[in-house]
Amino acid sequence: MENDRYTCIALRNAQDTLADDVRQALTAPRKWLPCKYFYDQAGNTLFDQICELPEYYLTRAETAILKQHADHIIDRCPPELTLVELGSGSSTKSRYLIESCLARQQDLTYYAVDISPAGLENGTRQLLDNYPRLRVVGVAAEFADGLGYLTTHASGPRLVAFLGSTIGNFTEEDIARFFTMLRRHLRPMDRLLLGVDLIKDPAVIEAAYDDAQGITAKFNLNILARLNRELSANFNLAAFRHRAVWNHERGRIEMNLVSVRNQRVRIANLNLDIDFLQGETIHTENCYKYSQSGMDSLLTRHGFQILGHFSDPQDQFCLFLAS
Ligand code: AVJ
């Protein structure tokens, strides 16, 4: 991008992690795939379409909260703030925080950390056009690497936004690791803004992950298409079916790809053949939902102090502000 207010840094993992991760996950006793691999270019486009679906209430609810409360959130942060967003995607929600910051300070640096470098450029171009006093640093990296980079580079008090219920993908151990790392990196003047999808009627949640137009199914199946493209696999997408079920005990949606018949798939680049039985699943994603008190106790247990809760009128979604 040709703009003197835009910088992009790519923090690449040294090894070829896709190949290694896929080999490990698909040869495990219970087959699975890491959900971070949803987000190639096609996956990003599909995810943006998911956010517009009538059934997918999450993005609308969170956007409504930010529209209404961005000023209140920024009010509870120190002046001369630096904005950091982890998993910024197409950066559509951050504009509300950016506007509130720019209403009270001369200029603002926005660090957008995302696993997908293409998404970073597209998302932030619009922001730079709209806000002449904004500088953007795109950091193409995984969360842990991005956060490490930022704590040595982003100066001033920071607001670290982790929106969209991305934390819903984390297991309890992932959360423990992530919160511990955040706690280590954040200083008392820094703030965490965490977007969390709240527990509600399972039928509403299941519909959000199995929409009538089949976009979520396409999004789920795209991970197999990606393995076909990038690892020269020969998955037949018509031979796998999308399934999303609410697991009550664990408080999470489980997304799976179900093999419709016995079949063998070849992943040429891994020199690997994988056999599937009819009905066998590839577990592709967990989306945990929380009660407000449940997330409060996770945050406080990891040494965070809660400064505020911001929810939509229907209490579907909640932003937690902590320090
Ligand atoms: C990007 C992880 C927040 O869990 O709601 C949407 C991903 N998966 N539909 C979510 C997703 C299926 C999404 N997050």
Short mmCIF file of C-alpha atoms and ligand atoms in Angstrom, two decimals:
data_model
loop_
_atom_site.label_atom_id
_atom_site.label_comp_id
_atom_site.label_asym_id
_atom_site.label_seq_id
_atom_site.Cartn_x
_atom_site.Cartn_y
_atom_site.Cartn_z
CA MET A 1 0.00 0.00 0.00
CA GLU A 2 1.38 3.41 -0.88
CA ASN A 3 0.73 5.49 2.15
CA ASP A 4 3.32 7.06 4.46
CA ARG A 5 0.99 6.41 7.38
CA TYR A 6 1.00 2.64 6.81
CA THR A 7 3.69 0.15 7.80
CA CYS A 8 3.45 -3.62 7.59
CA ILE A 9 5.53 -6.13 9.49
CA ALA A 10 5.33 -9.87 8.93
CA LEU A 11 6.43 -12.06 11.81
CA ARG A 12 6.76 -15.43 10.22
CA ASN A 13 7.19 -18.70 11.98
CA ALA A 14 10.43 -20.24 10.78
CA GLN A 15 9.09 -23.72 10.04
CA ASP A 16 6.40 -24.72 7.64
CA THR A 17 3.68 -24.93 10.28
CA LEU A 18 0.68 -25.69 8.04
CA ALA A 19 2.22 -28.93 6.80
CA ASP A 20 3.36 -30.04 10.27
CA ASP A 21 0.10 -29.06 11.95
CA VAL A 22 -2.03 -30.84 9.37
CA ARG A 23 0.02 -34.02 9.55
CA GLN A 24 -0.27 -34.08 13.33
CA ALA A 25 -3.96 -33.22 13.51
CA LEU A 26 -5.20 -35.58 10.80
CA THR A 27 -3.20 -38.57 12.07
CA ALA A 28 -4.45 -38.12 15.65
CA PRO A 29 -6.89 -40.76 16.99
CA ARG A 30 -9.65 -38.15 16.84
CA LYS A 31 -9.03 -36.17 13.64
CA TRP A 32 -9.06 -32.42 13.92
CA LEU A 33 -7.69 -29.25 12.25
CA PRO A 34 -6.59 -25.97 13.88
CA CYS A 35 -9.25 -23.31 13.27
CA LYS A 36 -6.63 -20.63 12.50
CA TYR A 37 -6.32 -22.27 9.07
CA PHE A 38 -9.85 -21.13 8.13
CA TYR A 39 -8.50 -17.69 7.33
CA ASP A 40 -6.91 -17.73 3.91
CA GLN A 41 -8.22 -15.28 1.34
CA ALA A 42 -11.34 -17.32 0.52
CA GLY A 43 -11.92 -17.96 4.22
CA ASN A 44 -11.69 -14.27 5.07
CA THR A 45 -14.28 -13.46 2.41
CA LEU A 46 -16.59 -16.18 3.72
CA PHE A 47 -16.13 -14.99 7.30
CA ASP A 48 -17.08 -11.45 6.29
CA GLN A 49 -20.22 -12.94 4.72
CA ILE A 50 -20.96 -14.83 7.95
CA CYS A 51 -20.85 -11.55 9.85
CA GLU A 52 -23.73 -10.26 7.68
CA LEU A 53 -25.95 -13.35 8.09
CA PRO A 54 -29.33 -12.85 9.79
CA GLU A 55 -28.54 -15.77 12.14
CA TYR A 56 -25.05 -14.56 13.09
CA TYR A 57 -25.99 -12.06 15.80
CA LEU A 58 -22.45 -11.71 17.24
CA THR A 59 -21.05 -9.02 14.95
CA ARG A 60 -24.22 -6.93 14.97
CA ALA A 61 -24.47 -7.05 18.75
CA GLU A 62 -20.82 -6.14 19.27
CA THR A 63 -20.96 -3.35 16.72
CA ALA A 64 -24.03 -1.93 18.43
CA ILE A 65 -22.18 -1.96 21.77
CA LEU A 66 -19.16 -0.21 20.30
CA LYS A 67 -21.36 2.39 18.57
CA GLN A 68 -23.06 3.17 21.83
CA HIS A 69 -20.17 2.83 24.27
CA ALA A 70 -16.86 3.52 22.52
CA ASP A 71 -16.70 6.94 24.20
CA HIS A 72 -17.38 5.43 27.63
CA ILE A 73 -14.69 2.81 27.05
CA ILE A 74 -12.09 5.34 25.92
CA ASP A 75 -13.07 7.59 28.86
CA ARG A 76 -11.80 4.88 31.18
CA CYS A 77 -8.41 4.73 29.46
CA PRO A 78 -5.44 7.08 30.03
CA PRO A 79 -4.87 9.95 27.57
CA GLU A 80 -2.55 9.67 24.55
CA LEU A 81 -3.61 6.11 23.94
CA THR A 82 -2.17 3.63 21.46
CA LEU A 83 -4.68 1.17 20.04
CA VAL A 84 -3.75 -2.47 19.55
CA GLU A 85 -6.16 -4.97 18.04
CA LEU A 86 -5.48 -8.70 18.13
CA GLY A 87 -7.25 -10.57 15.31
CA SER A 88 -8.27 -7.38 13.53
CA GLY A 89 -9.63 -9.20 10.45
CA SER A 90 -11.19 -6.61 8.18
CA SER A 91 -10.92 -3.91 10.91
CA THR A 92 -14.56 -2.82 10.58
CA LYS A 93 -15.32 -2.58 14.30
CA SER A 94 -12.19 -0.75 15.37
CA ARG A 95 -13.35 2.47 13.68
CA TYR A 96 -15.58 3.29 16.65
CA LEU A 97 -12.66 3.10 19.06
CA ILE A 98 -10.49 5.05 16.61
CA GLU A 99 -13.06 7.83 16.35
CA SER A 100 -13.41 8.12 20.11
CA CYS A 101 -9.63 8.31 20.50
CA LEU A 102 -9.23 10.92 17.79
CA ALA A 103 -11.93 13.04 19.41
CA ARG A 104 -9.60 13.63 22.37
CA GLN A 105 -6.06 13.28 21.03
CA GLN A 106 -4.18 14.81 18.09
CA ASP A 107 -3.12 11.59 16.42
CA LEU A 108 -3.32 7.86 16.97
CA THR A 109 -1.30 4.79 16.11
CA TYR A 110 -3.36 1.66 15.52
CA TYR A 111 -1.50 -1.66 15.60
CA ALA A 112 -3.58 -4.26 13.77
CA VAL A 113 -2.39 -7.81 14.43
CA ASP A 114 -3.81 -10.54 12.21
CA ILE A 115 -2.75 -13.92 10.89
CA SER A 116 -3.77 -12.90 7.35
CA PRO A 117 -1.58 -10.21 5.71
CA ALA A 118 -4.01 -9.69 2.81
CA GLY A 119 -6.87 -8.96 5.18
CA LEU A 120 -4.75 -6.42 7.02
CA GLU A 121 -4.16 -4.27 3.94
CA ASN A 122 -7.75 -4.32 2.75
CA GLY A 123 -9.18 -3.57 6.15
CA THR A 124 -6.88 -0.74 7.06
CA ARG A 125 -6.83 1.08 3.69
CA GLN A 126 -10.34 2.41 4.27
CA LEU A 127 -9.43 3.57 7.78
CA LEU A 128 -6.42 5.54 6.51
CA ASP A 129 -8.60 7.25 3.91
CA ASN A 130 -11.19 8.14 6.52
CA TYR A 131 -8.86 9.34 9.29
CA PRO A 132 -5.99 11.62 8.22
CA ARG A 133 -4.60 11.75 11.78
CA LEU A 134 -4.35 7.96 11.99
CA ARG A 135 -1.19 5.86 11.54
CA VAL A 136 -1.55 2.12 11.01
CA VAL A 137 0.98 -0.61 11.66
CA GLY A 138 -0.16 -3.95 10.27
CA VAL A 139 1.44 -6.89 12.06
CA ALA A 140 0.97 -10.17 10.24
CA ALA A 141 1.49 -12.65 13.04
CA GLU A 142 -0.07 -15.07 15.46
CA PHE A 143 -1.34 -13.49 18.67
CA ALA A 144 1.54 -14.55 20.89
CA ASP A 145 4.23 -13.35 18.47
CA GLY A 146 2.32 -10.14 17.72
CA LEU A 147 1.88 -9.33 21.37
CA GLY A 148 5.56 -9.88 22.10
CA TYR A 149 6.47 -7.52 19.29
CA LEU A 150 4.05 -4.84 20.45
CA THR A 151 5.18 -4.68 24.01
CA THR A 152 8.61 -3.67 22.84
CA HIS A 153 7.38 -1.35 20.05
CA ALA A 154 4.03 0.21 20.92
CA SER A 155 4.80 2.93 23.44
CA GLY A 156 2.42 4.96 25.59
CA PRO A 157 -0.59 3.55 27.36
CA ARG A 158 -2.19 0.87 25.20
CA LEU A 159 -5.70 -0.34 24.75
CA VAL A 160 -5.48 -3.97 23.63
CA ALA A 161 -8.72 -4.97 21.94
CA PHE A 162 -9.51 -8.64 21.47
CA LEU A 163 -12.94 -8.50 19.89
CA GLY A 164 -15.43 -10.68 18.05
CA SER A 165 -15.49 -13.53 20.56
CA THR A 166 -12.22 -14.81 19.14
CA ILE A 167 -11.44 -15.86 22.70
CA GLY A 168 -14.29 -18.34 22.22
CA ASN A 169 -11.86 -20.47 20.21
CA PHE A 170 -9.62 -20.90 23.27
CA THR A 171 -9.77 -23.88 25.61
CA GLU A 172 -9.39 -23.24 29.33
CA GLU A 173 -5.65 -23.97 29.03
CA ASP A 174 -5.35 -21.61 26.05
CA ILE A 175 -7.04 -18.88 28.08
CA ALA A 176 -4.74 -19.49 31.04
CA ARG A 177 -1.70 -19.21 28.77
CA PHE A 178 -3.08 -16.17 26.93
CA PHE A 179 -4.15 -14.24 30.06
CA THR A 180 -0.85 -15.04 31.76
CA MET A 181 1.06 -13.71 28.76
CA LEU A 182 -1.14 -10.61 28.56
CA ARG A 183 -0.75 -9.97 32.27
CA ARG A 184 3.01 -10.19 31.89
CA HIS A 185 3.02 -7.76 28.94
CA LEU A 186 0.50 -5.17 30.15
CA ARG A 187 1.44 -2.38 32.53
CA PRO A 188 -0.98 -0.85 35.05
CA MET A 189 -1.82 1.99 32.67
CA ASP A 190 -2.72 -0.40 29.85
CA ARG A 191 -6.23 -1.70 29.22
CA LEU A 192 -7.74 -4.88 27.85
CA LEU A 193 -11.02 -4.80 25.92
CA LEU A 194 -12.40 -8.30 25.50
CA GLY A 195 -15.41 -9.18 23.31
CA VAL A 196 -17.31 -12.20 24.62
CA ASP A 197 -20.37 -14.01 23.31
CA LEU A 198 -22.77 -14.75 26.18
CA ILE A 199 -24.55 -18.05 26.89
CA LYS A 200 -28.09 -18.00 25.55
CA ASP A 201 -30.78 -20.25 24.07
CA PRO A 202 -28.88 -23.11 22.34
CA ALA A 203 -31.23 -22.90 19.35
CA VAL A 204 -30.12 -19.30 18.73
CA ILE A 205 -26.45 -20.29 19.02
CA GLU A 206 -26.79 -23.34 16.78
CA ALA A 207 -28.55 -21.32 14.08
CA ALA A 208 -25.67 -18.81 14.15
CA TYR A 209 -23.29 -21.66 13.28
CA ASP A 210 -25.52 -23.47 10.79
CA ASP A 211 -27.19 -20.78 8.72
CA ALA A 212 -29.94 -21.37 6.19
CA GLN A 213 -27.84 -20.11 3.26
CA GLY A 214 -25.06 -22.56 4.02
CA ILE A 215 -22.32 -19.93 4.24
CA THR A 216 -20.95 -21.37 7.48
CA ALA A 217 -20.87 -24.80 5.82
CA LYS A 218 -18.83 -23.31 2.97
CA PHE A 219 -16.54 -21.60 5.49
CA ASN A 220 -15.99 -24.89 7.30
CA LEU A 221 -15.42 -26.85 4.07
CA ASN A 222 -13.01 -24.20 2.80
CA ILE A 223 -10.39 -25.56 5.19
CA LEU A 224 -10.37 -28.76 3.10
CA ALA A 225 -10.24 -26.70 -0.11
CA ARG A 226 -7.22 -24.95 1.37
CA LEU A 227 -5.48 -28.26 1.97
CA ASN A 228 -6.24 -29.16 -1.65
CA ARG A 229 -4.71 -25.86 -2.81
CA GLU A 230 -1.72 -25.60 -0.52
CA LEU A 231 -0.80 -29.19 0.20
CA SER A 232 -2.01 -30.79 -3.05
CA ALA A 233 -4.61 -32.88 -1.24
CA ASN A 234 -7.57 -34.42 -3.03
CA PHE A 235 -10.46 -33.88 -0.58
CA ASN A 236 -13.80 -34.22 -2.36
CA LEU A 237 -15.79 -31.40 -0.74
CA ALA A 238 -19.08 -33.11 -1.66
CA ALA A 239 -18.07 -36.11 0.48
CA PHE A 240 -17.96 -34.08 3.73
CA ARG A 241 -20.82 -32.41 5.53
CA HIS A 242 -20.82 -29.43 7.91
CA ARG A 243 -22.13 -30.07 11.42
CA ALA A 244 -22.40 -27.64 14.33
CA VAL A 245 -23.70 -28.83 17.70
CA TRP A 246 -24.01 -27.19 21.09
CA ASN A 247 -22.16 -29.10 23.81
CA HIS A 248 -24.02 -28.17 26.97
CA GLU A 249 -21.51 -29.63 29.46
CA ARG A 250 -18.64 -27.70 27.96
CA GLY A 251 -20.60 -24.57 27.03
CA ARG A 252 -19.38 -24.57 23.47
CA ILE A 253 -20.39 -25.00 19.86
CA GLU A 254 -18.43 -27.76 18.18
CA MET A 255 -17.92 -27.54 14.45
CA ASN A 256 -17.13 -30.71 12.58
CA LEU A 257 -16.78 -31.98 9.05
CA VAL A 258 -18.45 -35.38 8.75
CA SER A 259 -17.34 -37.93 6.19
CA VAL A 260 -20.45 -39.09 4.29
CA ARG A 261 -18.85 -42.39 3.31
CA ASN A 262 -15.78 -44.56 3.75
CA GLN A 263 -13.05 -42.85 1.78
CA ARG A 264 -9.31 -42.41 1.42
CA VAL A 265 -7.82 -38.94 0.91
CA ARG A 266 -4.30 -38.31 -0.36
CA ILE A 267 -2.27 -35.31 0.81
CA ALA A 268 0.48 -35.37 -1.81
CA ASN A 269 2.78 -32.77 -0.26
CA LEU A 270 2.83 -34.74 2.98
CA ASN A 271 3.10 -38.07 1.15
CA LEU A 272 0.21 -39.15 3.35
CA ASP A 273 -3.00 -41.14 2.82
CA ILE A 274 -5.81 -40.73 5.31
CA ASP A 275 -8.73 -43.12 5.69
CA PHE A 276 -12.15 -41.97 6.82
CA LEU A 277 -15.03 -44.15 7.94
CA GLN A 278 -18.57 -43.16 7.10
CA GLY A 279 -19.71 -40.75 9.84
CA GLU A 280 -16.18 -40.07 11.08
CA THR A 281 -15.55 -36.42 11.94
CA ILE A 282 -12.81 -33.84 11.62
CA HIS A 283 -13.22 -31.46 14.55
CA THR A 284 -12.47 -28.00 13.15
CA GLU A 285 -13.55 -25.47 15.78
CA ASN A 286 -14.78 -24.86 19.32
CA CYS A 287 -16.71 -21.67 20.07
CA TYR A 288 -17.07 -21.28 23.84
CA LYS A 289 -19.78 -19.06 25.30
CA TYR A 290 -19.59 -17.48 28.74
CA SER A 291 -21.77 -15.96 31.41
CA GLN A 292 -20.68 -12.52 32.57
CA SER A 293 -19.72 -13.89 35.99
CA GLY A 294 -17.85 -16.81 34.39
CA MET A 295 -15.59 -14.52 32.38
CA ASP A 296 -15.26 -12.14 35.35
CA SER A 297 -13.79 -14.91 37.45
CA LEU A 298 -11.43 -16.04 34.68
CA LEU A 299 -10.14 -12.46 34.36
CA THR A 300 -9.77 -11.83 38.08
CA ARG A 301 -8.16 -15.22 38.62
CA HIS A 302 -5.44 -14.10 36.21
CA GLY A 303 -4.83 -10.82 37.99
CA PHE A 304 -7.02 -8.50 35.94
CA GLN A 305 -9.17 -5.86 37.53
CA ILE A 306 -12.52 -5.31 35.85
CA LEU A 307 -13.28 -1.68 35.04
CA GLY A 308 -16.57 -2.12 33.24
CA HIS A 309 -19.04 -4.25 31.30
CA PHE A 310 -20.78 -3.07 28.16
CA SER A 311 -23.61 -5.14 26.67
CA ASP A 312 -26.27 -4.82 24.01
CA PRO A 313 -29.93 -4.31 25.00
CA GLN A 314 -30.67 -8.04 24.55
CA ASP A 315 -27.60 -9.14 26.54
CA GLN A 316 -26.34 -11.30 23.72
CA PHE A 317 -22.76 -10.07 23.83
CA CYS A 318 -20.51 -8.32 26.34
CA LEU A 319 -17.37 -6.20 26.18
CA PHE A 320 -15.19 -6.52 29.29
CA LEU A 321 -12.85 -3.64 30.06
CA ALA A 322 -10.04 -4.61 32.40
CA SER A 323 -6.64 -3.45 33.58
C1 AVJ B 1 -14.08 -15.65 14.57
C2 AVJ B 1 -13.98 -17.35 16.23
C3 AVJ B 1 -15.34 -15.44 16.57
O1 AVJ B 1 -16.61 -18.43 16.72
O2 AVJ B 1 -18.15 -17.11 16.03
C4 AVJ B 1 -18.05 -18.14 12.80
C5 AVJ B 1 -15.70 -18.05 13.89
N1 AVJ B 1 -17.00 -19.99 13.01
N2 AVJ B 1 -18.82 -19.12 12.30
C6 AVJ B 1 -17.01 -17.57 15.95
C7 AVJ B 1 -16.90 -18.71 13.26
C8 AVJ B 1 -18.18 -20.24 12.42
C9 AVJ B 1 -16.06 -17.02 14.92
N3 AVJ B 1 -14.86 -16.39 15.55
#
